[in-house]
Amino acid sequence: MAYYPEPVARLIDALQRLPGIGPKTAQRLTFFLLKRPADEVRELSESLVAVKDKIVYCRTCFNVTDEDPCRLCADPARDARLLCVVEEPNDLLAMERTGEYRGRYHVLLGALSPLDGVGPDDLKVRELLARIEAGAVEEVILATNPNVEGEATALYLAKLLRPLVLRVTRIARGLPVGGDLEYADQVTLSKALEGRREIS
Amino acid sequence: MGLGRSAAVVIGSFPLGESDRVVTFYTRDFGKVRGVAKASRRIRSRFSGALELFTLGELVFFDGGRSELVQVDHFDIVRPFAHLREDLERLGRAAWIVECVSRLTAEHDRHAALYGLLVRSLRALEGPTPPARVAVCFGVRGLDALGHRPRLDACTVCGRAYPFRHAALGAGGLVCEACARSETGLVLISGAAVTAFERLRLARWEEALAAPLGRSEVELGALLDLQMSRLIGQPTRSAKFLRELKRLEPTAGGRP
């Protein structure tokens, strides 16, 4: 990138390190930013720095937060008997968007993945056990993703948690709302059949 | 170039962009193929759950010839090997098998025997055979199929015929005690393990899965992982996962 001025080359290089961004997109974004007003670009750079300076992981649930404990952990209205275990902070946000869940959370910051060499030591499993042993949790809801890694994580945690907690449940798997039965694969359909419920 | 169609097993994947995925297949007719499955991470994707690890299916792809990645058009499940996901030991062993295939093969290098061995091994892992035995049988035959069968009839340094009292295993095969003094990276191998290795290599698949091996099975498992790691150039990730799982196995009290 010798033909670019040094600051431009540096920005292209930095943007390329972001997931899903290749050299062409990095170049396009750099030239887009060059055309924007200085205030707008400064705001962006300040937001980037603020994220690193002010955001931490909540020491209780490991969600990203600007205050520790996070708002969800500090909220007395949340049901402390229910604990929902998710892989990443984004999954927590997805659960919150439903507006249906009023319990607390625990973010593992990943999932077991044999092909990537991610084992239980790399996740916040010990912290989850410590929370359960210390608190009044009656039900743990395993809301890891319905893929190989998420299933393996749920399997491992279920084995670990069963002696410690009254109920260990797994979120249901099956057909998406608005989906078409004809296009469902055999694994999804058999899981949907397994999890069928009586209509009241 | 153009449209390709083959039976294939999903041996890996990683996210790409907003909702796509790069999936690695080991195909019967084209060897290892990597392709982009558009929008496959969306809940209502047309691929649904078909692109999960270990799934055997019929792959249809388009190879434009301009990129290393093909476009995944269809992947219809033939056998999902879903039971492998319901047991962590089986999952870990299956992951070791696909990791070896994925990291020791080149793209578009057809190898029907290795494909057959991969499918047979995944099928056996769903059956009653202990998962560790399936992995050992795969390892012995996999080295053979990949052209890395270790020499077990003589010392690979001086050519002295086996048996010798303290045999060691190096990258190419056995090393006698005299030559072992000047070699590095060797591990001791028992006479029983040498015999078991040859036995598993020559036996029919079903016989190999059922043959009594005693303590040699554990020794062979470790040696095969070492050989695979040597060929890959770094330790296998799935073996690390299995070790960690064993170490942190829940006890009766629940705490690992």
XYZ file of C-alpha atoms in Angstrom:
456
model
C 0.000 0.000 0.000
C 2.991 2.280 -0.654
C 0.892 4.390 -3.057
C -1.437 5.565 -0.242
C -0.491 8.350 2.190
C 0.541 6.770 5.496
C -2.644 7.649 7.541
C -4.881 6.242 4.794
C -2.852 3.029 4.613
C -3.016 2.682 8.396
C -6.790 3.072 8.455
C -7.268 0.549 5.621
C -5.034 -1.875 7.504
C -6.957 -1.337 10.765
C -10.370 -1.771 9.141
C -9.250 -4.978 7.436
C -8.801 -6.592 10.836
C -12.551 -6.343 11.505
C -14.562 -9.519 10.876
C -16.133 -9.767 7.426
C -14.123 -6.853 6.028
C -11.679 -7.521 3.220
C -9.205 -5.165 1.521
C -11.755 -3.779 -0.955
C -14.371 -2.967 1.704
C -11.690 -1.463 3.978
C -10.582 0.764 1.121
C -14.177 1.775 0.355
C -14.895 2.602 4.025
C -11.695 4.634 4.309
C -12.561 6.785 1.305
C -16.138 7.138 2.553
C -14.796 8.461 5.882
C -12.480 10.872 4.069
C -15.488 12.479 2.434
C -17.489 12.881 5.683
C -17.407 16.068 7.806
C -14.623 16.153 10.429
C -17.155 16.266 13.330
C -18.814 13.079 12.231
C -15.505 11.230 11.946
C -14.348 12.561 15.326
C -17.576 11.314 16.895
C -16.944 7.877 15.436
C -13.379 7.745 16.714
C -14.476 8.940 20.179
C -17.167 6.257 20.285
C -14.554 3.611 19.462
C -12.257 4.762 22.254
C -15.165 5.100 24.729
C -16.227 1.499 24.075
C -12.781 0.281 25.114
C -12.430 2.716 28.028
C -15.858 2.525 29.619
C -17.263 -0.879 28.778
C -16.386 -3.829 31.022
C -17.795 -7.282 31.640
C -20.236 -7.430 34.551
C -18.509 -9.483 37.260
C -21.735 -11.301 38.043
C -23.234 -12.236 34.672
C -20.408 -11.317 32.198
C -22.674 -9.180 30.064
C -21.062 -6.055 28.608
C -21.854 -3.021 30.750
C -20.757 0.492 31.652
C -21.457 -0.103 35.360
C -20.579 -3.142 37.436
C -22.859 -4.919 38.375
C -24.871 -4.357 35.204
C -28.402 -2.946 35.207
C -29.932 -6.405 34.812
C -28.036 -7.860 37.782
C -28.761 -4.800 39.945
C -32.482 -4.739 39.131
C -34.378 -6.066 42.216
C -37.474 -6.671 40.085
C -35.731 -9.472 38.129
C -36.547 -12.982 39.329
C -33.379 -14.360 40.990
C -34.784 -17.903 40.937
C -34.486 -18.048 37.139
C -31.111 -18.027 35.421
C -30.791 -18.041 31.647
C -27.402 -19.153 30.273
C -26.434 -17.718 26.874
C -23.269 -17.846 24.760
C -22.702 -14.167 23.954
C -24.008 -10.731 25.026
C -25.853 -10.510 21.674
C -27.888 -13.582 22.632
C -28.858 -11.874 25.885
C -30.131 -8.889 23.904
C -32.155 -11.213 21.660
C -33.752 -12.792 24.744
C -34.496 -9.355 26.221
C -36.178 -8.267 22.988
C -38.831 -10.950 23.506
C -40.023 -9.113 26.627
C -41.112 -12.512 27.973
C -38.237 -13.294 30.288
C -37.937 -11.632 33.681
C -35.156 -13.688 35.265
C -31.400 -13.153 35.379
C -28.648 -14.103 32.941
C -25.225 -15.677 32.746
C -23.089 -15.112 29.635
C -20.524 -17.863 28.934
C -18.553 -15.746 26.436
C -18.383 -18.629 23.952
C -19.365 -22.245 23.450
C -17.543 -25.568 23.575
C -15.945 -26.206 20.208
C -13.726 -29.257 19.718
C -12.570 -28.144 16.264
C -11.385 -24.805 17.632
C -9.988 -26.360 20.804
C -12.417 -24.424 23.022
C -12.984 -26.390 26.220
C -14.831 -25.666 29.494
C -11.776 -23.832 30.849
C -12.171 -21.178 28.161
C -15.751 -20.333 29.182
C -17.276 -18.765 32.291
C -18.353 -22.151 33.648
C -16.640 -22.007 37.037
C -18.216 -18.590 37.614
C -21.641 -20.036 36.751
C -21.186 -22.837 39.291
C -20.068 -20.365 41.947
C -23.191 -18.269 41.289
C -25.490 -21.228 41.593
C -23.829 -22.479 44.764
C -24.090 -19.028 46.334
C -27.542 -17.945 45.214
C -31.170 -18.899 45.211
C -31.409 -20.217 41.644
C -34.198 -22.759 41.179
C -34.164 -23.126 37.410
C -31.358 -22.810 34.895
C -32.474 -22.282 31.292
C -29.802 -23.357 28.803
C -30.251 -20.984 25.862
C -27.136 -21.814 23.870
C -27.399 -21.908 20.070
C -29.060 -24.965 18.476
C -25.874 -25.953 16.600
C -23.165 -28.542 17.355
C -21.210 -26.192 19.640
C -24.295 -24.933 21.479
C -25.674 -28.450 21.947
C -22.330 -29.686 23.296
C -22.237 -26.783 25.744
C -25.802 -27.434 26.898
C -25.046 -31.145 27.296
C -21.963 -30.462 29.390
C -23.684 -27.871 31.575
C -26.771 -30.026 32.114
C -24.562 -32.852 33.412
C -22.764 -30.440 35.681
C -25.809 -28.568 36.986
C -28.317 -31.343 37.590
C -27.017 -32.176 41.098
C -26.918 -28.503 42.055
C -30.211 -27.042 40.945
C -33.878 -28.018 41.065
C -34.585 -27.708 37.313
C -32.300 -27.577 34.313
C -34.199 -26.799 31.101
C -33.227 -26.323 27.456
C -34.931 -23.838 25.139
C -37.196 -25.600 22.619
C -35.943 -26.498 19.147
C -37.997 -26.900 16.027
C -39.720 -24.977 13.288
C -39.464 -21.184 13.058
C -42.684 -19.162 13.171
C -43.841 -18.510 9.602
C -41.716 -21.386 8.309
C -42.820 -24.023 5.835
C -42.894 -27.676 6.896
C -42.003 -28.767 3.379
C -38.623 -27.037 3.562
C -37.632 -28.186 7.052
C -34.730 -30.639 7.245
C -35.100 -34.004 8.973
C -33.135 -33.023 12.112
C -35.233 -29.906 12.718
C -38.467 -31.808 12.080
C -37.533 -34.659 14.402
C -36.609 -32.158 17.138
C -39.950 -30.413 16.586
C -41.732 -33.753 16.913
C -39.767 -34.628 20.040
C -40.762 -31.324 21.641
C -44.455 -31.431 20.649
C -47.029 -30.228 23.193
C -50.693 -30.887 23.769
C -52.953 -28.079 22.566
C -55.123 -26.777 25.370
C -15.625 -25.424 -13.428
C -19.398 -25.249 -13.659
C -21.900 -27.221 -11.680
C -20.581 -29.974 -9.390
C -22.497 -32.665 -7.570
C -21.226 -35.192 -5.054
C -21.896 -36.972 -1.798
C -20.120 -34.992 0.926
C -19.580 -34.657 4.665
C -19.483 -31.282 6.426
C -16.075 -31.098 8.120
C -16.020 -27.468 9.245
C -17.482 -24.010 8.863
C -17.065 -20.426 9.982
C -19.258 -17.313 9.732
C -18.829 -14.914 6.845
C -20.297 -11.408 6.800
C -23.809 -10.782 8.136
C -25.461 -14.120 7.557
C -23.303 -16.266 5.265
C -21.020 -19.112 6.150
C -17.945 -20.683 4.602
C -18.445 -24.445 4.793
C -15.765 -27.077 4.270
C -16.954 -30.363 2.775
C -15.076 -33.571 2.183
C -16.630 -34.866 -1.015
C -16.475 -38.297 -2.614
C -15.759 -36.979 -6.098
C -13.756 -33.764 -5.598
C -11.931 -34.215 -2.281
C -11.983 -31.216 0.025
C -14.182 -28.366 -1.216
C -14.798 -25.022 0.508
C -17.845 -23.026 -0.409
C -19.968 -20.040 0.546
C -23.465 -20.890 1.707
C -25.398 -17.649 1.278
C -27.694 -16.606 4.150
C -27.183 -20.006 5.811
C -27.006 -18.489 9.299
C -30.517 -17.064 9.056
C -33.173 -18.943 11.024
C -35.264 -19.363 7.863
C -32.367 -20.300 5.630
C -33.108 -22.775 2.829
C -30.183 -24.840 4.159
C -31.924 -25.116 7.542
C -29.831 -27.421 9.766
C -28.190 -29.279 6.892
C -24.801 -27.585 7.176
C -24.104 -28.735 10.710
C -20.792 -30.469 11.388
C -20.594 -34.201 10.443
C -23.727 -34.116 8.260
C -23.552 -36.437 5.251
C -25.476 -35.194 2.273
C -25.712 -34.597 -1.466
C -23.886 -31.410 -2.339
C -24.592 -29.311 -5.405
C -22.213 -26.401 -5.971
C -21.196 -23.932 -8.617
C -17.522 -23.381 -9.278
C -17.006 -20.169 -11.237
C -13.262 -20.813 -11.385
C -12.434 -17.258 -10.272
C -12.203 -17.943 -6.541
C -10.962 -20.677 -4.223
C -14.488 -20.796 -2.830
C -17.373 -22.410 -4.682
C -21.017 -21.329 -4.290
C -23.037 -23.871 -2.326
C -26.315 -24.311 -4.158
C -27.952 -27.267 -2.356
C -27.058 -29.636 0.415
C -29.657 -32.336 0.997
C -29.197 -34.418 4.133
C -28.591 -38.134 3.621
C -27.577 -38.883 7.206
C -27.233 -36.153 9.839
C -25.190 -38.206 12.355
C -27.239 -36.333 14.958
C -26.426 -38.826 17.742
C -22.805 -37.702 17.665
C -23.990 -34.395 19.102
C -25.677 -36.056 22.050
C -22.545 -37.457 23.678
C -19.462 -35.341 24.358
C -16.982 -38.234 24.036
C -18.409 -39.242 20.642
C -18.496 -35.601 19.576
C -14.847 -35.117 20.547
C -13.689 -38.263 18.728
C -15.706 -37.370 15.626
C -14.170 -33.890 15.750
C -10.665 -35.452 15.910
C -11.454 -37.511 12.810
C -12.781 -34.593 10.762
C -9.941 -32.368 11.970
C -7.369 -34.883 10.670
C -9.169 -35.093 7.316
C -9.592 -31.334 7.077
C -6.021 -30.389 7.981
C -4.175 -33.150 6.155
C -5.817 -32.898 2.756
C -5.503 -30.400 -0.057
C -8.490 -28.854 -1.820
C -9.836 -30.564 -4.940
C -7.611 -33.609 -4.374
C -9.975 -36.549 -4.819
C -9.438 -39.479 -2.462
C -12.340 -41.914 -2.532
C -10.738 -44.317 -0.011
C -10.332 -41.553 2.577
C -13.901 -40.389 1.960
C -15.123 -43.963 2.510
C -13.083 -44.253 5.705
C -14.494 -40.960 6.991
C -18.105 -42.022 6.442
C -17.474 -45.513 7.889
C -15.883 -43.979 10.980
C -18.750 -41.525 11.587
C -21.221 -44.373 11.132
C -19.293 -46.530 13.631
C -19.267 -43.679 16.134
C -23.063 -43.777 16.195
C -22.981 -47.509 16.935
C -22.099 -49.513 20.031
C -18.286 -49.499 19.506
C -16.474 -47.381 22.111
C -15.584 -44.015 20.498
C -11.885 -44.299 21.420
C -11.630 -47.560 19.441
C -13.269 -45.997 16.366
C -10.757 -43.136 16.510
C -7.841 -45.593 16.750
C -9.138 -47.616 13.775
C -9.560 -44.402 11.786
C -6.082 -43.217 12.778
C -4.335 -46.419 11.683
C -6.131 -46.544 8.344
C -6.111 -42.797 7.875
C -2.306 -42.653 8.044
C -2.243 -45.439 5.484
C -4.700 -43.703 3.142
C -2.863 -40.394 3.404
C 0.422 -42.065 2.466
C 2.020 -41.704 5.900
C 1.978 -45.306 7.103
C 4.826 -45.599 9.627
C 7.444 -48.280 8.883
C 7.076 -50.955 11.536
C 9.211 -53.812 10.177
C 12.664 -52.234 10.628
C 14.511 -49.247 12.082
C 13.935 -46.258 9.793
C 17.491 -44.983 10.477
C 19.782 -48.038 10.179
C 17.420 -50.562 8.613
C 17.854 -53.147 11.379
C 14.945 -55.592 11.269
C 12.295 -55.401 14.014
C 11.939 -56.765 16.759
C 14.365 -54.873 18.985
C 14.039 -54.480 22.723
C 13.260 -50.760 23.201
C 11.527 -49.497 20.091
C 10.699 -45.832 19.673
C 8.354 -44.190 17.196
C 9.502 -41.293 15.050
C 7.828 -39.441 12.192
C 8.599 -42.191 9.663
C 8.288 -45.266 11.863
C 10.275 -47.345 14.328
C 13.742 -46.421 15.540
C 15.974 -48.954 17.324
C 17.516 -48.183 20.724
C 20.974 -47.554 19.249
C 19.754 -44.998 16.696
C 17.281 -43.452 19.164
C 20.205 -41.927 21.109
C 20.969 -39.545 18.271
C 17.355 -38.810 17.256
C 14.940 -36.312 18.791
C 11.154 -36.211 19.123
C 10.777 -39.956 19.616
C 8.332 -41.710 21.941
C 8.596 -45.262 23.221
C 6.234 -47.797 21.698
C 5.535 -51.200 23.217
C 5.732 -54.455 21.273
C 2.018 -54.984 21.921
C 1.198 -51.608 20.340
C 3.290 -52.418 17.243
C 1.438 -55.731 16.871
C -1.945 -54.039 17.448
C -1.178 -51.376 14.846
C -0.441 -53.956 12.153
C -3.433 -56.031 13.202
C -5.826 -53.099 12.914
C -4.371 -52.081 9.577
C -4.774 -55.484 7.979
C -8.074 -56.618 9.539
C -11.478 -56.040 7.957
C -13.167 -52.881 9.299
C -15.715 -54.737 11.464
C -12.982 -57.040 12.820
C -10.761 -54.074 13.638
C -13.606 -52.427 15.576
C -14.149 -55.574 17.631
C -10.563 -56.861 18.087
C -9.489 -57.085 21.749
C -6.518 -54.732 22.270
C -6.286 -54.352 26.044
C -4.002 -51.555 27.193
C -2.569 -51.062 23.698
C -5.696 -49.140 22.713
C -4.885 -46.173 24.970
C -1.210 -46.246 23.926
C -2.145 -46.394 20.250
C -4.631 -43.555 20.656
C -1.924 -41.283 22.082
C 0.651 -42.356 19.461
C -1.747 -41.793 16.584
C -2.608 -38.321 17.853
C 1.118 -37.593 18.043
C 1.654 -38.797 14.459
C -1.280 -36.727 13.195
C -0.006 -33.674 15.113
C 3.456 -34.151 13.572
C 1.938 -34.209 10.103
C -0.288 -31.195 10.775
C 2.622 -29.303 12.295
C 0.875 -28.479 15.576
C -1.157 -30.338 18.233
C -4.678 -31.336 17.235
C -7.280 -29.003 18.762
C -9.889 -31.676 19.350
C -7.443 -33.766 21.428
C -6.977 -30.714 23.678
C -10.770 -30.471 23.962
C -11.036 -34.167 24.915
C -8.277 -33.859 27.526
C -9.936 -30.822 29.088
C -13.291 -32.550 29.117
C -11.803 -35.552 30.938
C -10.041 -33.346 33.470
C -13.167 -31.321 34.172
C -15.557 -34.256 34.079
C -18.358 -33.592 36.589
C -17.973 -35.586 39.774
C -20.871 -36.945 41.820
C -21.034 -33.636 43.696
C -21.428 -31.698 40.480
C -18.187 -29.694 40.708
C -15.485 -30.434 38.094
